[in-house]
PDB file of C-alpha atoms in Angstrom:
ATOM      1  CA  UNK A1285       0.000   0.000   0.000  1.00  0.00           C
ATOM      2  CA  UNK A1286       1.800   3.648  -1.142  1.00  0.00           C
ATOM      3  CA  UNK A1287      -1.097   5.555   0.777  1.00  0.00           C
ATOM      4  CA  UNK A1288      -3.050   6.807  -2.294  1.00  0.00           C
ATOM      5  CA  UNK A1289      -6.527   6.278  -2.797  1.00  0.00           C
ATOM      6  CA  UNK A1290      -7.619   3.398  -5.440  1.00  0.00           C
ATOM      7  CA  UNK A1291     -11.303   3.658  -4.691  1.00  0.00           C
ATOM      8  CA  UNK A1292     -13.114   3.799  -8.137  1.00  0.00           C
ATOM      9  CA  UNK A1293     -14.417   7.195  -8.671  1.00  0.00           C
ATOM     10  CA  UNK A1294     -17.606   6.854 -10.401  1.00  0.00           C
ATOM     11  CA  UNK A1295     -18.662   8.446 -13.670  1.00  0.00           C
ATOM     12  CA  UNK A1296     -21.987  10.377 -13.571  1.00  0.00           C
ATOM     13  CA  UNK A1297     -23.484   7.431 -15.492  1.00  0.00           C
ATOM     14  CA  UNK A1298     -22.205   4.904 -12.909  1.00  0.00           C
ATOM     15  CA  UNK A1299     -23.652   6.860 -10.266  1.00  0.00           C
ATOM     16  CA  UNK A1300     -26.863   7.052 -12.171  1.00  0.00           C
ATOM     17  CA  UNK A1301     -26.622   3.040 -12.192  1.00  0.00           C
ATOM     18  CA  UNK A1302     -26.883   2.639  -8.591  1.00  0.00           C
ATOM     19  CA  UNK A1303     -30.627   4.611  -8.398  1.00  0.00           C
ATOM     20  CA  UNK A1304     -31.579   1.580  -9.051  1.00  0.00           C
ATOM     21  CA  UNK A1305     -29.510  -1.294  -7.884  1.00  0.00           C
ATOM     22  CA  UNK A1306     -26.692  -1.943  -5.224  1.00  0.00           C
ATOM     23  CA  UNK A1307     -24.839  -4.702  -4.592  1.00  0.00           C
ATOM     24  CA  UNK A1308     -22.698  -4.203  -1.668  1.00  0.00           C
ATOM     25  CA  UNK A1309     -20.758  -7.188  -0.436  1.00  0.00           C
ATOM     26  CA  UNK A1310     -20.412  -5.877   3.529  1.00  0.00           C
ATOM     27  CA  UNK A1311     -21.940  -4.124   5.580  1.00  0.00           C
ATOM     28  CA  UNK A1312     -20.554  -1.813   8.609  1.00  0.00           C
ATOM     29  CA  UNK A1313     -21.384  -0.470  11.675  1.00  0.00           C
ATOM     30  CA  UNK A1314     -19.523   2.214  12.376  1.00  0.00           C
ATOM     31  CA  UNK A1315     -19.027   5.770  14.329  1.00  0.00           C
ATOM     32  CA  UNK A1316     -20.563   8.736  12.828  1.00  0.00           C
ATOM     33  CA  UNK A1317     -16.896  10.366  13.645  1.00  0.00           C
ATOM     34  CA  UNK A1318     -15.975  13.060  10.453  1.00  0.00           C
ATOM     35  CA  UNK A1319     -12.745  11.374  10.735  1.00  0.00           C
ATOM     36  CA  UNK A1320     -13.340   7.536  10.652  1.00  0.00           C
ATOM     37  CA  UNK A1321     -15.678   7.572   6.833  1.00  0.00           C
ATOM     38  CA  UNK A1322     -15.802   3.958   6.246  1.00  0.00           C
ATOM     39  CA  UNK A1323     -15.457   3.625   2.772  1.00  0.00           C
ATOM     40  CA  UNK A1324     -12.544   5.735   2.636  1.00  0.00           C
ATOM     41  CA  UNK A1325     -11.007   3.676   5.289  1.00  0.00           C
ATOM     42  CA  UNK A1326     -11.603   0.845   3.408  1.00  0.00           C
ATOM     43  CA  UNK A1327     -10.608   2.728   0.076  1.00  0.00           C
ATOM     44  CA  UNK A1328     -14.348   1.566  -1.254  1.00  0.00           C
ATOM     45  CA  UNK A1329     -16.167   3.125  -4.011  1.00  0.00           C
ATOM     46  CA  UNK A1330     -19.744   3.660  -3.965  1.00  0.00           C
ATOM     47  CA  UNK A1331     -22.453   0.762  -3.814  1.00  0.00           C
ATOM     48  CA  UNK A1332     -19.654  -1.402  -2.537  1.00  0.00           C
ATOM     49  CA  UNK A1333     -20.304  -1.351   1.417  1.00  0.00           C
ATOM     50  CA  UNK A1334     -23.447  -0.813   3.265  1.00  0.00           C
ATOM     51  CA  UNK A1335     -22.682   1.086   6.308  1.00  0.00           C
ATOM     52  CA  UNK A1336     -24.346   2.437   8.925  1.00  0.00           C
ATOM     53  CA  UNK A1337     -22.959   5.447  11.072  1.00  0.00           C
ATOM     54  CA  UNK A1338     -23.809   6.295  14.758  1.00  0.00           C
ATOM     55  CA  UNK A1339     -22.033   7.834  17.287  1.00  0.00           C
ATOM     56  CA  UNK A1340     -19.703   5.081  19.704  1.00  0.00           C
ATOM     57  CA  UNK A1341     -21.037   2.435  16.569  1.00  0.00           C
ATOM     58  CA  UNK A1342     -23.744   1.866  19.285  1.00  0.00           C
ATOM     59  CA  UNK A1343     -26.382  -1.019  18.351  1.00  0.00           C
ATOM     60  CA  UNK A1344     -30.542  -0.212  18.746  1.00  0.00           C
ATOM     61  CA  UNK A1345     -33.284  -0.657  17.073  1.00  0.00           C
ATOM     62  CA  UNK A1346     -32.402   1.739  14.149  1.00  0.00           C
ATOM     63  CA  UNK A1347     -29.320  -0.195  13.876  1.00  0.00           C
ATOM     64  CA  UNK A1348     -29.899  -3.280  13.959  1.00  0.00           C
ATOM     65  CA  UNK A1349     -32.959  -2.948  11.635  1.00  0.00           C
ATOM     66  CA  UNK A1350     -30.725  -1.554   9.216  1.00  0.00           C
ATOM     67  CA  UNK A1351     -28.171  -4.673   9.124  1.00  0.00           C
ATOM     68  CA  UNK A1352     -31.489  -6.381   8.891  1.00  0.00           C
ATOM     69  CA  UNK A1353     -32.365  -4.745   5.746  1.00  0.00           C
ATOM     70  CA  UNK A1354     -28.913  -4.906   4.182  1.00  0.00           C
ATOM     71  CA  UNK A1355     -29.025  -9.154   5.262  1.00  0.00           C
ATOM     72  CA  UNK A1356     -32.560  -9.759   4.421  1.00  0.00           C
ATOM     73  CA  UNK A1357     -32.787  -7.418   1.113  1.00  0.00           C
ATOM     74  CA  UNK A1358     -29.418  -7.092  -0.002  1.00  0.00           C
ATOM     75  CA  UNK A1359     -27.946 -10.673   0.405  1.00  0.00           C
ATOM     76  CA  UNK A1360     -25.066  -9.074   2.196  1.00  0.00           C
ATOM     77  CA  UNK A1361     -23.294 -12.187   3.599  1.00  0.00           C
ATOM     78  CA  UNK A1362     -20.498  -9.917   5.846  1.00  0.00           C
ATOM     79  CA  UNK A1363     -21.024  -7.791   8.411  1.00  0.00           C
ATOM     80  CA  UNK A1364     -18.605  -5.717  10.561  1.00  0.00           C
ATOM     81  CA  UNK A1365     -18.270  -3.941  14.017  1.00  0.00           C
ATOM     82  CA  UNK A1366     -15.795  -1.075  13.758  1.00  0.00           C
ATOM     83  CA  UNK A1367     -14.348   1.174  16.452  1.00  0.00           C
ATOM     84  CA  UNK A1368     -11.843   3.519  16.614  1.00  0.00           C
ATOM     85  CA  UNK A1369      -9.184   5.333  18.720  1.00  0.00           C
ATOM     86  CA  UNK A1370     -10.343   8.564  20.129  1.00  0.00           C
ATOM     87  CA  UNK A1371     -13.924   7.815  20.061  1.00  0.00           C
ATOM     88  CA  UNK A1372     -15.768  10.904  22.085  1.00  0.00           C
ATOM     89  CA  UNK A1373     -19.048   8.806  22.449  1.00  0.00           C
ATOM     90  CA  UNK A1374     -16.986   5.772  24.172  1.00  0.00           C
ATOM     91  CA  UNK A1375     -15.104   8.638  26.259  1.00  0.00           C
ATOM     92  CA  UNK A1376     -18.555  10.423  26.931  1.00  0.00           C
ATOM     93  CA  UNK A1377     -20.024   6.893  28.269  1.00  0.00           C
ATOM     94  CA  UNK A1378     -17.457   6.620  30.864  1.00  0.00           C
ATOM     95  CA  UNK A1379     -18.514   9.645  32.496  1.00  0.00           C
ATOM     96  CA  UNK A1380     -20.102   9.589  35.645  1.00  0.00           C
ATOM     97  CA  UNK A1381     -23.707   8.926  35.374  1.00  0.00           C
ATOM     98  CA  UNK A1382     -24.761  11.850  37.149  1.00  0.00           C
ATOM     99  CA  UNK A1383     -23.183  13.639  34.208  1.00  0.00           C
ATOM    100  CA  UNK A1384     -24.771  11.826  31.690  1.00  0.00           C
ATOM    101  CA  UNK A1385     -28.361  12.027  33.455  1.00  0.00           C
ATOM    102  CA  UNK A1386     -27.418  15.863  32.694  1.00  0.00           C
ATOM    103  CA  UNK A1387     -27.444  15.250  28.730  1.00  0.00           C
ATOM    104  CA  UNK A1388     -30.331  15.459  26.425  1.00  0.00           C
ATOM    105  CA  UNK A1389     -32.796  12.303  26.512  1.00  0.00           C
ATOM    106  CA  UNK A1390     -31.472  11.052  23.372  1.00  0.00           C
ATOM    107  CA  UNK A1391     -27.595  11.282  23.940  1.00  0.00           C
ATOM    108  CA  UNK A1392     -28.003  10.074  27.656  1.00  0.00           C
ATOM    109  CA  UNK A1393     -29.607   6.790  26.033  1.00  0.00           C
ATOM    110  CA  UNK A1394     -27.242   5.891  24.014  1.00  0.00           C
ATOM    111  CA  UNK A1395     -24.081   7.035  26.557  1.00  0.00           C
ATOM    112  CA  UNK A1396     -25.972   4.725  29.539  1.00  0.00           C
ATOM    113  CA  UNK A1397     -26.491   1.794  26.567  1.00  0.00           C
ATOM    114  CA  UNK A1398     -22.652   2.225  25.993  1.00  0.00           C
ATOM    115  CA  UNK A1399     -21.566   2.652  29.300  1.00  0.00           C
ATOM    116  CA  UNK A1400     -23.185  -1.074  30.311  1.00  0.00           C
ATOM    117  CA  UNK A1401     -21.546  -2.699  27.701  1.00  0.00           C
ATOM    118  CA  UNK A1402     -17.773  -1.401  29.178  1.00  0.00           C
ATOM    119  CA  UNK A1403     -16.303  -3.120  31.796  1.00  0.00           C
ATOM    120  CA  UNK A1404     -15.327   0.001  34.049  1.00  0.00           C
ATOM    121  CA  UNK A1405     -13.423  -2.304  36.625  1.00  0.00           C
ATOM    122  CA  UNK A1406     -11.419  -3.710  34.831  1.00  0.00           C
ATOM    123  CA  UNK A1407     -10.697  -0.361  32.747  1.00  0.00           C
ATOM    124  CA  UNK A1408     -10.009   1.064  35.841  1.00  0.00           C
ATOM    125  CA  UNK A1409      -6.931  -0.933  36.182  1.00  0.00           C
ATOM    126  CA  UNK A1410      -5.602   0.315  33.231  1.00  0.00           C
ATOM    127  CA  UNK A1411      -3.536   3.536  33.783  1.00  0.00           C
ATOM    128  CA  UNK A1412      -1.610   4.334  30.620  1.00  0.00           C
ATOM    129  CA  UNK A1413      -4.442   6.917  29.134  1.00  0.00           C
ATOM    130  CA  UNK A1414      -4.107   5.816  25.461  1.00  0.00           C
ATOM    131  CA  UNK A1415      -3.968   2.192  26.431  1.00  0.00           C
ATOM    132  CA  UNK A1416      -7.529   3.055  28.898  1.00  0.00           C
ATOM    133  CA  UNK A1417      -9.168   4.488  25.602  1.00  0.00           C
ATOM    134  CA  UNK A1418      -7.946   1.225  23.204  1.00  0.00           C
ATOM    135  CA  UNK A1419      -9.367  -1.107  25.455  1.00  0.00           C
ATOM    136  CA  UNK A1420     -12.525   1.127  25.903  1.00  0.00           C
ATOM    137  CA  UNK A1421     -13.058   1.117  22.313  1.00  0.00           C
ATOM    138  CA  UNK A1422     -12.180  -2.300  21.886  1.00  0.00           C
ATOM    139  CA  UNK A1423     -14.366  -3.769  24.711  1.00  0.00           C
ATOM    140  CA  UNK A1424     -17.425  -1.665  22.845  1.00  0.00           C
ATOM    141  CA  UNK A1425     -16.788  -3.272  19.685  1.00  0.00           C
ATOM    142  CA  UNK A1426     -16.878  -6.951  21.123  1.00  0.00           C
ATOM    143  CA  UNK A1427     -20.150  -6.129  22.783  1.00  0.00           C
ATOM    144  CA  UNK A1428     -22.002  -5.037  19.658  1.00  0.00           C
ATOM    145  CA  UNK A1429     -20.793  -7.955  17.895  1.00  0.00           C
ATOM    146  CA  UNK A1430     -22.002 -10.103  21.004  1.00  0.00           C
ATOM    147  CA  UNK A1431     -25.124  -8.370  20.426  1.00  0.00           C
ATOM    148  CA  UNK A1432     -25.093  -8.776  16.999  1.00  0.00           C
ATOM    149  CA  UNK A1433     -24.332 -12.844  17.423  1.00  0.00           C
ATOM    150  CA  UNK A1434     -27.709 -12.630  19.223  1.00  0.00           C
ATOM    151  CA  UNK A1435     -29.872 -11.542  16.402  1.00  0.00           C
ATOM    152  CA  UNK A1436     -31.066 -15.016  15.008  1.00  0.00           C
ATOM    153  CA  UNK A1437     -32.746 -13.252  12.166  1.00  0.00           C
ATOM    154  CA  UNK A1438     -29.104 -11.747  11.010  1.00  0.00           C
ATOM    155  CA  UNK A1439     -27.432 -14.797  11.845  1.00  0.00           C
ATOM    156  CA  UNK A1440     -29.199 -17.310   9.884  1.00  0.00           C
ATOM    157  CA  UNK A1441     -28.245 -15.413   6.987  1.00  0.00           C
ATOM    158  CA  UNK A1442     -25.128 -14.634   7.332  1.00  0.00           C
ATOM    159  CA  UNK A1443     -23.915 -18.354   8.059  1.00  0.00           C
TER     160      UNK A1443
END
């Protein structure tokens, strides 16, 4: 990899094409970060990934009912958890709760969803700051995928 893009830019008419179609072969679950867009990471044009963006790659009902759509309607056949370092929404769930009782109803949802799924003893232990956030993020991902495992509906399909 020289660190230049190969993502197929599409023509007008190939754009055009995908009104109608799409054929993506994953799909992603990802943060809604600026930093972290998916397809770029993955240097992926368009109609090649299905991904959906949310902040801390958090699974609900939205979603999961969005894998669902891509699996059930799409025949996508992978489908991927992905975190990152630096993640504000995995930072934000670690705050105290009293904070996060202080956040809009929305927000403070998804922070308390996020902040079960972290094991904040054993992060505790960890002192080395950017070491604290890896395992933060990385403990997230596992649980959505855990979640994820537990969707029978996705699961059957994706076998």
């Amino acid at each position: 990899w020289m660190g230049a893009a190969h993502r197929p830019e599409a023509s007008a008419f190939e754009r055009r094409a995908l009104i109608s179609k799409q054929f993506p072969l994953t799909a992603v679950l990802g943060c809604s970060d600026s930093r972290v867009p998916v397809e770029i990471v993955f240097d992926q044009g368009l109609g090649d990934m299905f991904v959906v963006r949310v902040a801390g790659n958090c699974l609900d009902n939205t979603t999961t009912a969005s894998l669902e759509y891509a699996v059930h309607h799409l025949s996508v056949k992978v489908l991927m958890v992905m975190g990152h370092e630096g993640c504000g929404a995995i930072k934000a769930a670690q705050l105290p709760s009293a904070d996060i009782d202080k956040e809009p109803a929305c927000l403070g949802n998804l922070l308390t969803n996020l902040k079960k799924g972290l094991s904040e003893s054993e992060l505790k232990a960890i002192r080395d700051s950017k070491a604290h956030d890896r395992e933060a993020v990385t403990t997230n991902v596992k649980r959505q995928v855990e979640n994820l495992t537990k969707d029978e509906g996705i699961m059957e399909q994706v076998k």
